[in-house]
Amino acid sequence: MNGRLMGSLKILIAVMAVSGLAHYYLKHFTKTDDPFAVVNHPLEPVMQKIHILAAPLFLFAMGAMARSHILDNGRRRENGRRLRKSGVIAMIVLPFMVLSGYALQVIPDAALLDDLALVHLAVGLAFVAVFSGHWLSGRR
């Protein structure tokens, strides 16, 4: 597998995890004294923009990874090699993370958005954990 691709993917996952967690924290756990404020903290929109701008790059890197790593390992499985469960779970979790993230951008109902944000957070954290475990188990 291409080392640069894997390095880029790890950096993008870290950027998305940090910016997503920061945005969630700033939006839900900080309060402003200004009754006319649109955001609770000035960095909230910055973290959201970083997260949203990194998402297409992450998806591009995952697409490249699908070609150079995932499909190749699927072919190896046909020759008797086992797939790692962590990689399979990461690929199952990925569409839920992506679809919930896109839905957050288009759903207007505030109550539904809060629930969807929790789903996106949980699935995103699950992806990070499973991907990290997959990467670390492959280094052995």
Tab-separated table of N, CA and C in Angstrom:
chain	number	residue	atom	x	y	z
A	1	MET	N	0.836	-1.176	0.000
A	1	MET	CA	0.000	0.000	0.000
A	1	MET	C	0.883	1.243	0.000
A	2	ASN	N	0.421	2.272	-0.627
A	2	ASN	CA	1.154	3.519	-0.736
A	2	ASN	C	1.278	4.189	0.636
A	3	GLY	N	2.505	4.423	1.087
A	3	GLY	CA	2.749	5.034	2.385
A	3	GLY	C	2.256	6.461	2.469
A	4	ARG	N	2.373	7.203	1.379
A	4	ARG	CA	1.889	8.591	1.377
A	4	ARG	C	0.375	8.635	1.520
A	5	LEU	N	-0.292	7.714	0.845
A	5	LEU	CA	-1.753	7.658	0.937
A	5	LEU	C	-2.177	7.362	2.370
A	6	MET	N	-1.530	6.381	2.987
A	6	MET	CA	-1.866	6.034	4.371
A	6	MET	C	-1.556	7.186	5.309
A	7	GLY	N	-0.428	7.863	5.080
A	7	GLY	CA	-0.087	9.017	5.898
A	7	GLY	C	-1.111	10.130	5.759
A	8	SER	N	-1.522	10.393	4.529
A	8	SER	CA	-2.545	11.413	4.289
A	8	SER	C	-3.853	11.038	4.955
A	9	LEU	N	-4.219	9.780	4.860
A	9	LEU	CA	-5.466	9.321	5.451
A	9	LEU	C	-5.428	9.474	6.970
A	10	LYS	N	-4.328	9.108	7.594
A	10	LYS	CA	-4.211	9.249	9.055
A	10	LYS	C	-4.297	10.712	9.464
A	11	ILE	N	-3.642	11.599	8.714
A	11	ILE	CA	-3.705	13.029	9.029
A	11	ILE	C	-5.123	13.550	8.876
A	12	LEU	N	-5.800	13.171	7.797
A	12	LEU	CA	-7.171	13.631	7.583
A	12	LEU	C	-8.114	13.116	8.660
A	13	ILE	N	-7.939	11.872	9.071
A	13	ILE	CA	-8.782	11.332	10.136
A	13	ILE	C	-8.531	12.094	11.433
A	14	ALA	N	-7.278	12.410	11.722
A	14	ALA	CA	-6.962	13.175	12.932
A	14	ALA	C	-7.560	14.578	12.862
A	15	VAL	N	-7.433	15.240	11.717
A	15	VAL	CA	-7.999	16.586	11.548
A	15	VAL	C	-9.515	16.543	11.724
A	16	MET	N	-10.144	15.555	11.114
A	16	MET	CA	-11.600	15.472	11.222
A	16	MET	C	-12.041	15.131	12.643
A	17	ALA	N	-11.317	14.255	13.314
A	17	ALA	CA	-11.682	13.888	14.687
A	17	ALA	C	-11.531	15.095	15.619
A	18	VAL	N	-10.409	15.779	15.529
A	18	VAL	CA	-10.164	16.921	16.418
A	18	VAL	C	-11.142	18.051	16.121
A	19	SER	N	-11.322	18.389	14.853
A	19	SER	CA	-12.229	19.492	14.512
A	19	SER	C	-13.678	19.134	14.834
A	20	GLY	N	-14.058	17.887	14.608
A	20	GLY	CA	-15.436	17.466	14.915
A	20	GLY	C	-15.715	17.490	16.405
A	21	LEU	N	-14.785	16.950	17.196
A	21	LEU	CA	-14.952	16.979	18.653
A	21	LEU	C	-14.945	18.410	19.183
A	22	ALA	N	-14.050	19.229	18.658
A	22	ALA	CA	-13.984	20.629	19.092
A	22	ALA	C	-15.273	21.357	18.744
A	23	HIS	N	-15.771	21.151	17.543
A	23	HIS	CA	-17.019	21.810	17.145
A	23	HIS	C	-18.172	21.369	18.037
A	24	TYR	N	-18.278	20.068	18.283
A	24	TYR	CA	-19.359	19.565	19.126
A	24	TYR	C	-19.261	20.155	20.534
A	25	TYR	N	-18.060	20.170	21.090
A	25	TYR	CA	-17.869	20.719	22.429
A	25	TYR	C	-18.232	22.208	22.466
A	26	LEU	N	-17.724	22.964	21.515
A	26	LEU	CA	-17.979	24.408	21.505
A	26	LEU	C	-19.454	24.715	21.299
A	27	LYS	N	-20.131	23.920	20.507
A	27	LYS	CA	-21.543	24.157	20.224
A	27	LYS	C	-22.439	23.773	21.405
A	28	HIS	N	-22.107	22.681	22.082
A	28	HIS	CA	-23.017	22.147	23.097
A	28	HIS	C	-22.587	22.383	24.534
A	29	PHE	N	-21.339	22.738	24.775
A	29	PHE	CA	-20.875	22.857	26.148
A	29	PHE	C	-20.291	24.216	26.501
A	30	THR	N	-20.325	25.164	25.599
A	30	THR	CA	-19.908	26.527	25.931
A	30	THR	C	-21.126	27.428	25.815
A	31	LYS	N	-21.146	28.462	26.600
A	31	LYS	CA	-22.263	29.414	26.588
A	31	LYS	C	-21.703	30.822	26.471
A	32	THR	N	-22.482	31.672	25.831
A	32	THR	CA	-22.091	33.071	25.688
A	32	THR	C	-23.015	33.936	26.534
A	33	ASP	N	-22.500	35.072	26.961
A	33	ASP	CA	-23.317	36.038	27.715
A	33	ASP	C	-24.115	36.937	26.791
A	34	ASP	N	-23.747	36.971	25.525
A	34	ASP	CA	-24.396	37.850	24.553
A	34	ASP	C	-25.720	37.234	24.103
A	35	PRO	N	-26.843	37.865	24.408
A	35	PRO	CA	-28.141	37.288	24.013
A	35	PRO	C	-28.376	37.324	22.496
A	36	PHE	N	-27.579	38.099	21.771
A	36	PHE	CA	-27.745	38.196	20.328
A	36	PHE	C	-26.732	37.347	19.552
A	37	ALA	N	-25.915	36.603	20.252
A	37	ALA	CA	-24.878	35.792	19.605
A	37	ALA	C	-25.500	34.634	18.826
A	38	VAL	N	-24.942	34.368	17.664
A	38	VAL	CA	-25.394	33.263	16.828
A	38	VAL	C	-24.670	31.977	17.212
A	39	VAL	N	-23.436	32.103	17.696
A	39	VAL	CA	-22.649	30.945	18.116
A	39	VAL	C	-22.245	31.131	19.574
A	40	ASN	N	-21.941	30.025	20.228
A	40	ASN	CA	-21.552	30.082	21.635
A	40	ASN	C	-20.097	30.475	21.821
A	41	HIS	N	-19.263	30.175	20.841
A	41	HIS	CA	-17.832	30.460	20.940
A	41	HIS	C	-17.336	30.875	19.555
A	42	PRO	N	-16.422	31.842	19.466
A	42	PRO	CA	-15.954	32.306	18.151
A	42	PRO	C	-15.266	31.230	17.309
A	43	LEU	N	-14.713	30.194	17.933
A	43	LEU	CA	-14.043	29.134	17.165
A	43	LEU	C	-15.010	28.070	16.640
A	44	GLU	N	-16.253	28.112	17.096
A	44	GLU	CA	-17.223	27.099	16.665
A	44	GLU	C	-17.364	27.026	15.142
A	45	PRO	N	-17.605	28.141	14.436
A	45	PRO	CA	-17.721	28.038	12.974
A	45	PRO	C	-16.409	27.662	12.294
A	46	VAL	N	-15.285	28.033	12.877
A	46	VAL	CA	-13.983	27.673	12.306
A	46	VAL	C	-13.804	26.157	12.337
A	47	MET	N	-14.110	25.540	13.484
A	47	MET	CA	-13.977	24.081	13.612
A	47	MET	C	-14.931	23.364	12.652
A	48	GLN	N	-16.132	23.899	12.527
A	48	GLN	CA	-17.106	23.300	11.603
A	48	GLN	C	-16.597	23.374	10.165
A	49	LYS	N	-16.050	24.501	9.774
A	49	LYS	CA	-15.545	24.651	8.400
A	49	LYS	C	-14.361	23.735	8.133
A	50	ILE	N	-13.460	23.625	9.093
A	50	ILE	CA	-12.319	22.712	8.928
A	50	ILE	C	-12.831	21.287	8.743
A	51	HIS	N	-13.797	20.896	9.569
A	51	HIS	CA	-14.364	19.549	9.499
A	51	HIS	C	-15.011	19.298	8.137
A	52	ILE	N	-15.810	20.253	7.690
A	52	ILE	CA	-16.527	20.094	6.415
A	52	ILE	C	-15.567	20.124	5.234
A	53	LEU	N	-14.539	20.946	5.283
A	53	LEU	CA	-13.577	21.010	4.175
A	53	LEU	C	-12.685	19.773	4.118
A	54	ALA	N	-12.422	19.152	5.254
A	54	ALA	CA	-11.590	17.945	5.269
A	54	ALA	C	-12.369	16.717	4.782
A	55	ALA	N	-13.689	16.741	4.898
A	55	ALA	CA	-14.501	15.563	4.564
A	55	ALA	C	-14.321	15.081	3.116
A	56	PRO	N	-14.400	15.945	2.105
A	56	PRO	CA	-14.198	15.446	0.738
A	56	PRO	C	-12.790	14.901	0.508
A	57	LEU	N	-11.798	15.502	1.137
A	57	LEU	CA	-10.427	14.993	1.006
A	57	LEU	C	-10.321	13.603	1.637
A	58	PHE	N	-10.972	13.433	2.791
A	58	PHE	CA	-11.004	12.135	3.457
A	58	PHE	C	-11.678	11.096	2.559
A	59	LEU	N	-12.806	11.468	1.962
A	59	LEU	CA	-13.518	10.517	1.094
A	59	LEU	C	-12.692	10.174	-0.142
A	60	PHE	N	-11.990	11.136	-0.678
A	60	PHE	CA	-11.103	10.869	-1.814
A	60	PHE	C	-10.014	9.882	-1.414
A	61	ALA	N	-9.413	10.112	-0.242
A	61	ALA	CA	-8.353	9.209	0.237
A	61	ALA	C	-8.915	7.814	0.507
A	62	MET	N	-10.121	7.731	1.057
A	62	MET	CA	-10.739	6.421	1.289
A	62	MET	C	-11.026	5.724	-0.036
A	63	GLY	N	-11.431	6.478	-1.042
A	63	GLY	CA	-11.654	5.891	-2.364
A	63	GLY	C	-10.369	5.334	-2.945
A	64	ALA	N	-9.291	6.079	-2.790
A	64	ALA	CA	-7.997	5.590	-3.269
A	64	ALA	C	-7.562	4.363	-2.468
A	65	MET	N	-7.861	4.380	-1.183
A	65	MET	CA	-7.531	3.233	-0.328
A	65	MET	C	-8.358	2.013	-0.756
A	66	ALA	N	-9.583	2.245	-1.166
A	66	ALA	CA	-10.423	1.129	-1.618
A	66	ALA	C	-9.774	0.436	-2.806
A	67	ARG	N	-9.216	1.209	-3.678
A	67	ARG	CA	-8.596	0.636	-4.872
A	67	ARG	C	-7.284	-0.085	-4.545
A	68	SER	N	-6.446	0.554	-3.730
A	68	SER	CA	-5.102	0.017	-3.522
A	68	SER	C	-4.995	-0.961	-2.352
A	69	HIS	N	-5.960	-1.018	-1.493
A	69	HIS	CA	-5.819	-1.840	-0.294
A	69	HIS	C	-7.017	-2.762	-0.095
A	70	ILE	N	-8.200	-2.194	-0.106
A	70	ILE	CA	-9.387	-2.974	0.232
A	70	ILE	C	-9.688	-4.016	-0.846
A	71	LEU	N	-9.699	-3.611	-2.101
A	71	LEU	CA	-9.998	-4.575	-3.171
A	71	LEU	C	-8.904	-5.628	-3.295
A	72	ASP	N	-7.648	-5.217	-3.132
A	72	ASP	CA	-6.544	-6.180	-3.185
A	72	ASP	C	-6.669	-7.222	-2.079
A	73	ASN	N	-7.026	-6.787	-0.882
A	73	ASN	CA	-7.187	-7.735	0.219
A	73	ASN	C	-8.397	-8.631	0.002
A	74	GLY	N	-9.422	-8.114	-0.642
A	74	GLY	CA	-10.565	-8.957	-0.991
A	74	GLY	C	-10.163	-10.054	-1.960
A	75	ARG	N	-9.280	-9.720	-2.889
A	75	ARG	CA	-8.781	-10.741	-3.831
A	75	ARG	C	-7.921	-11.767	-3.106
A	76	ARG	N	-7.126	-11.313	-2.159
A	76	ARG	CA	-6.297	-12.243	-1.388
A	76	ARG	C	-7.162	-13.209	-0.587
A	77	ARG	N	-8.314	-12.731	-0.131
A	77	ARG	CA	-9.223	-13.583	0.629
A	77	ARG	C	-9.673	-14.752	-0.236
A	78	GLU	N	-9.891	-14.492	-1.504
A	78	GLU	CA	-10.280	-15.567	-2.414
A	78	GLU	C	-9.193	-16.630	-2.492
A	79	ASN	N	-7.950	-16.255	-2.204
A	79	ASN	CA	-6.831	-17.195	-2.215
A	79	ASN	C	-6.559	-17.787	-0.832
A	80	GLY	N	-7.496	-17.637	0.104
A	80	GLY	CA	-7.362	-18.277	1.401
A	80	GLY	C	-6.934	-17.389	2.548
A	81	ARG	N	-6.617	-16.128	2.307
A	81	ARG	CA	-6.233	-15.220	3.398
A	81	ARG	C	-7.478	-14.670	4.070
A	82	ARG	N	-7.390	-14.478	5.368
A	82	ARG	CA	-8.525	-13.931	6.109
A	82	ARG	C	-8.477	-12.413	6.119
A	83	LEU	N	-9.652	-11.802	6.050
A	83	LEU	CA	-9.750	-10.358	6.214
A	83	LEU	C	-9.758	-10.052	7.711
A	84	ARG	N	-9.192	-8.914	8.083
A	84	ARG	CA	-9.241	-8.515	9.489
A	84	ARG	C	-10.611	-7.927	9.789
A	85	LYS	N	-11.184	-8.326	10.905
A	85	LYS	CA	-12.517	-7.866	11.293
A	85	LYS	C	-12.563	-6.351	11.438
A	86	SER	N	-11.474	-5.765	11.920
A	86	SER	CA	-11.457	-4.315	12.121
A	86	SER	C	-11.633	-3.566	10.807
A	87	GLY	N	-11.039	-4.055	9.740
A	87	GLY	CA	-11.197	-3.416	8.436
A	87	GLY	C	-12.619	-3.554	7.911
A	88	VAL	N	-13.193	-4.724	8.105
A	88	VAL	CA	-14.575	-4.951	7.666
A	88	VAL	C	-15.526	-4.048	8.449
A	89	ILE	N	-15.333	-3.962	9.767
A	89	ILE	CA	-16.190	-3.109	10.596
A	89	ILE	C	-16.031	-1.642	10.196
A	90	ALA	N	-14.811	-1.199	9.919
A	90	ALA	CA	-14.588	0.189	9.499
A	90	ALA	C	-15.356	0.490	8.210
A	91	MET	N	-15.381	-0.460	7.292
A	91	MET	CA	-16.096	-0.243	6.029
A	91	MET	C	-17.611	-0.285	6.211
A	92	ILE	N	-18.080	-0.984	7.238
A	92	ILE	CA	-19.518	-0.988	7.539
A	92	ILE	C	-19.923	0.324	8.204
A	93	VAL	N	-19.076	0.840	9.091
A	93	VAL	CA	-19.370	2.074	9.824
A	93	VAL	C	-19.261	3.303	8.920
A	94	LEU	N	-18.355	3.265	7.961
A	94	LEU	CA	-18.075	4.420	7.099
A	94	LEU	C	-19.313	5.038	6.447
A	95	PRO	N	-20.193	4.274	5.787
A	95	PRO	CA	-21.350	4.920	5.148
A	95	PRO	C	-22.276	5.623	6.140
A	96	PHE	N	-22.413	5.074	7.343
A	96	PHE	CA	-23.256	5.727	8.354
A	96	PHE	C	-22.655	7.052	8.795
A	97	MET	N	-21.336	7.085	8.910
A	97	MET	CA	-20.653	8.320	9.277
A	97	MET	C	-20.827	9.368	8.174
A	98	VAL	N	-20.623	8.961	6.940
A	98	VAL	CA	-20.709	9.890	5.816
A	98	VAL	C	-22.141	10.398	5.636
A	99	LEU	N	-23.105	9.496	5.635
A	99	LEU	CA	-24.501	9.898	5.408
A	99	LEU	C	-25.029	10.778	6.537
A	100	SER	N	-24.667	10.471	7.774
A	100	SER	CA	-25.125	11.323	8.875
A	100	SER	C	-24.477	12.704	8.797
A	101	GLY	N	-23.227	12.763	8.346
A	101	GLY	CA	-22.559	14.050	8.186
A	101	GLY	C	-23.205	14.907	7.107
A	102	TYR	N	-23.534	14.289	5.997
A	102	TYR	CA	-24.219	15.045	4.945
A	102	TYR	C	-25.612	15.461	5.383
A	103	ALA	N	-26.319	14.588	6.094
A	103	ALA	CA	-27.667	14.925	6.569
A	103	ALA	C	-27.636	16.121	7.517
A	104	LEU	N	-26.579	16.237	8.305
A	104	LEU	CA	-26.464	17.384	9.209
A	104	LEU	C	-26.460	18.709	8.452
A	105	GLN	N	-26.020	18.689	7.213
A	105	GLN	CA	-25.937	19.922	6.427
A	105	GLN	C	-27.265	20.338	5.811
A	106	VAL	N	-28.224	19.416	5.740
A	106	VAL	CA	-29.443	19.723	4.980
A	106	VAL	C	-30.739	19.618	5.777
A	107	ILE	N	-30.717	19.023	6.955
A	107	ILE	CA	-31.950	18.865	7.737
A	107	ILE	C	-32.210	20.146	8.526
A	108	PRO	N	-33.395	20.741	8.344
A	108	PRO	CA	-33.673	22.027	9.002
A	108	PRO	C	-34.222	21.908	10.430
A	109	ASP	N	-34.739	20.762	10.836
A	109	ASP	CA	-35.362	20.604	12.144
A	109	ASP	C	-34.308	20.561	13.256
A	110	ALA	N	-34.349	21.559	14.159
A	110	ALA	CA	-33.320	21.694	15.201
A	110	ALA	C	-33.290	20.498	16.144
A	111	ALA	N	-34.449	19.985	16.531
A	111	ALA	CA	-34.483	18.838	17.446
A	111	ALA	C	-33.879	17.603	16.787
A	112	LEU	N	-34.206	17.393	15.530
A	112	LEU	CA	-33.652	16.258	14.797
A	112	LEU	C	-32.146	16.425	14.593
A	113	LEU	N	-31.725	17.665	14.385
A	113	LEU	CA	-30.287	17.930	14.211
A	113	LEU	C	-29.481	17.539	15.447
A	114	ASP	N	-29.999	17.824	16.626
A	114	ASP	CA	-29.281	17.464	17.854
A	114	ASP	C	-29.132	15.948	17.962
A	115	ASP	N	-30.198	15.214	17.659
A	115	ASP	CA	-30.130	13.748	17.695
A	115	ASP	C	-29.166	13.221	16.634
A	116	LEU	N	-29.249	13.788	15.444
A	116	LEU	CA	-28.382	13.360	14.350
A	116	LEU	C	-26.922	13.683	14.648
A	117	ALA	N	-26.678	14.811	15.309
A	117	ALA	CA	-25.308	15.166	15.694
A	117	ALA	C	-24.730	14.129	16.658
A	118	LEU	N	-25.552	13.643	17.573
A	118	LEU	CA	-25.093	12.593	18.490
A	118	LEU	C	-24.792	11.296	17.743
A	119	VAL	N	-25.645	10.953	16.781
A	119	VAL	CA	-25.405	9.754	15.969
A	119	VAL	C	-24.098	9.914	15.196
A	120	HIS	N	-23.912	11.067	14.566
A	120	HIS	CA	-22.695	11.321	13.787
A	120	HIS	C	-21.460	11.272	14.683
A	121	LEU	N	-21.560	11.850	15.868
A	121	LEU	CA	-20.450	11.826	16.814
A	121	LEU	C	-20.114	10.391	17.216
A	122	ALA	N	-21.132	9.618	17.569
A	122	ALA	CA	-20.907	8.234	18.004
A	122	ALA	C	-20.316	7.382	16.888
A	123	VAL	N	-20.874	7.509	15.688
A	123	VAL	CA	-20.385	6.711	14.564
A	123	VAL	C	-18.983	7.170	14.161
A	124	GLY	N	-18.742	8.474	14.215
A	124	GLY	CA	-17.407	8.990	13.897
A	124	GLY	C	-16.358	8.500	14.883
A	125	LEU	N	-16.693	8.517	16.166
A	125	LEU	CA	-15.755	8.016	17.169
A	125	LEU	C	-15.531	6.513	17.004
A	126	ALA	N	-16.600	5.793	16.663
A	126	ALA	CA	-16.460	4.351	16.414
A	126	ALA	C	-15.518	4.113	15.233
A	127	PHE	N	-15.684	4.902	14.164
A	127	PHE	CA	-14.809	4.749	13.002
A	127	PHE	C	-13.356	5.006	13.381
A	128	VAL	N	-13.119	6.082	14.108
A	128	VAL	CA	-11.740	6.416	14.508
A	128	VAL	C	-11.146	5.285	15.340
A	129	ALA	N	-11.923	4.759	16.273
A	129	ALA	CA	-11.427	3.680	17.126
A	129	ALA	C	-11.132	2.418	16.321
A	130	VAL	N	-12.057	2.042	15.446
A	130	VAL	CA	-11.872	0.818	14.662
A	130	VAL	C	-10.739	0.988	13.662
A	131	PHE	N	-10.672	2.147	12.993
A	131	PHE	CA	-9.590	2.397	12.042
A	131	PHE	C	-8.243	2.370	12.753
A	132	SER	N	-8.173	2.998	13.923
A	132	SER	CA	-6.918	3.010	14.683
A	132	SER	C	-6.506	1.598	15.062
A	133	GLY	N	-7.467	0.809	15.519
A	133	GLY	CA	-7.165	-0.581	15.853
A	133	GLY	C	-6.717	-1.369	14.645
A	134	HIS	N	-7.347	-1.124	13.507
A	134	HIS	CA	-6.978	-1.804	12.271
A	134	HIS	C	-5.550	-1.442	11.864
A	135	TRP	N	-5.244	-0.167	11.929
A	135	TRP	CA	-3.903	0.283	11.553
A	135	TRP	C	-2.852	-0.286	12.507
A	136	LEU	N	-3.139	-0.229	13.807
A	136	LEU	CA	-2.173	-0.734	14.782
A	136	LEU	C	-2.001	-2.242	14.690
A	137	SER	N	-3.060	-2.978	14.414
A	137	SER	CA	-2.928	-4.439	14.301
A	137	SER	C	-2.135	-4.816	13.045
A	138	GLY	N	-2.186	-3.981	12.030
A	138	GLY	CA	-1.422	-4.250	10.812
A	138	GLY	C	0.052	-3.946	10.960
A	139	ARG	N	0.424	-3.177	11.954
A	139	ARG	CA	1.833	-2.828	12.162
A	139	ARG	C	2.601	-3.925	12.854
A	140	ARG	N	1.887	-4.893	13.433
A	140	ARG	CA	2.561	-6.007	14.137
A	140	ARG	C	3.226	-6.930	13.168
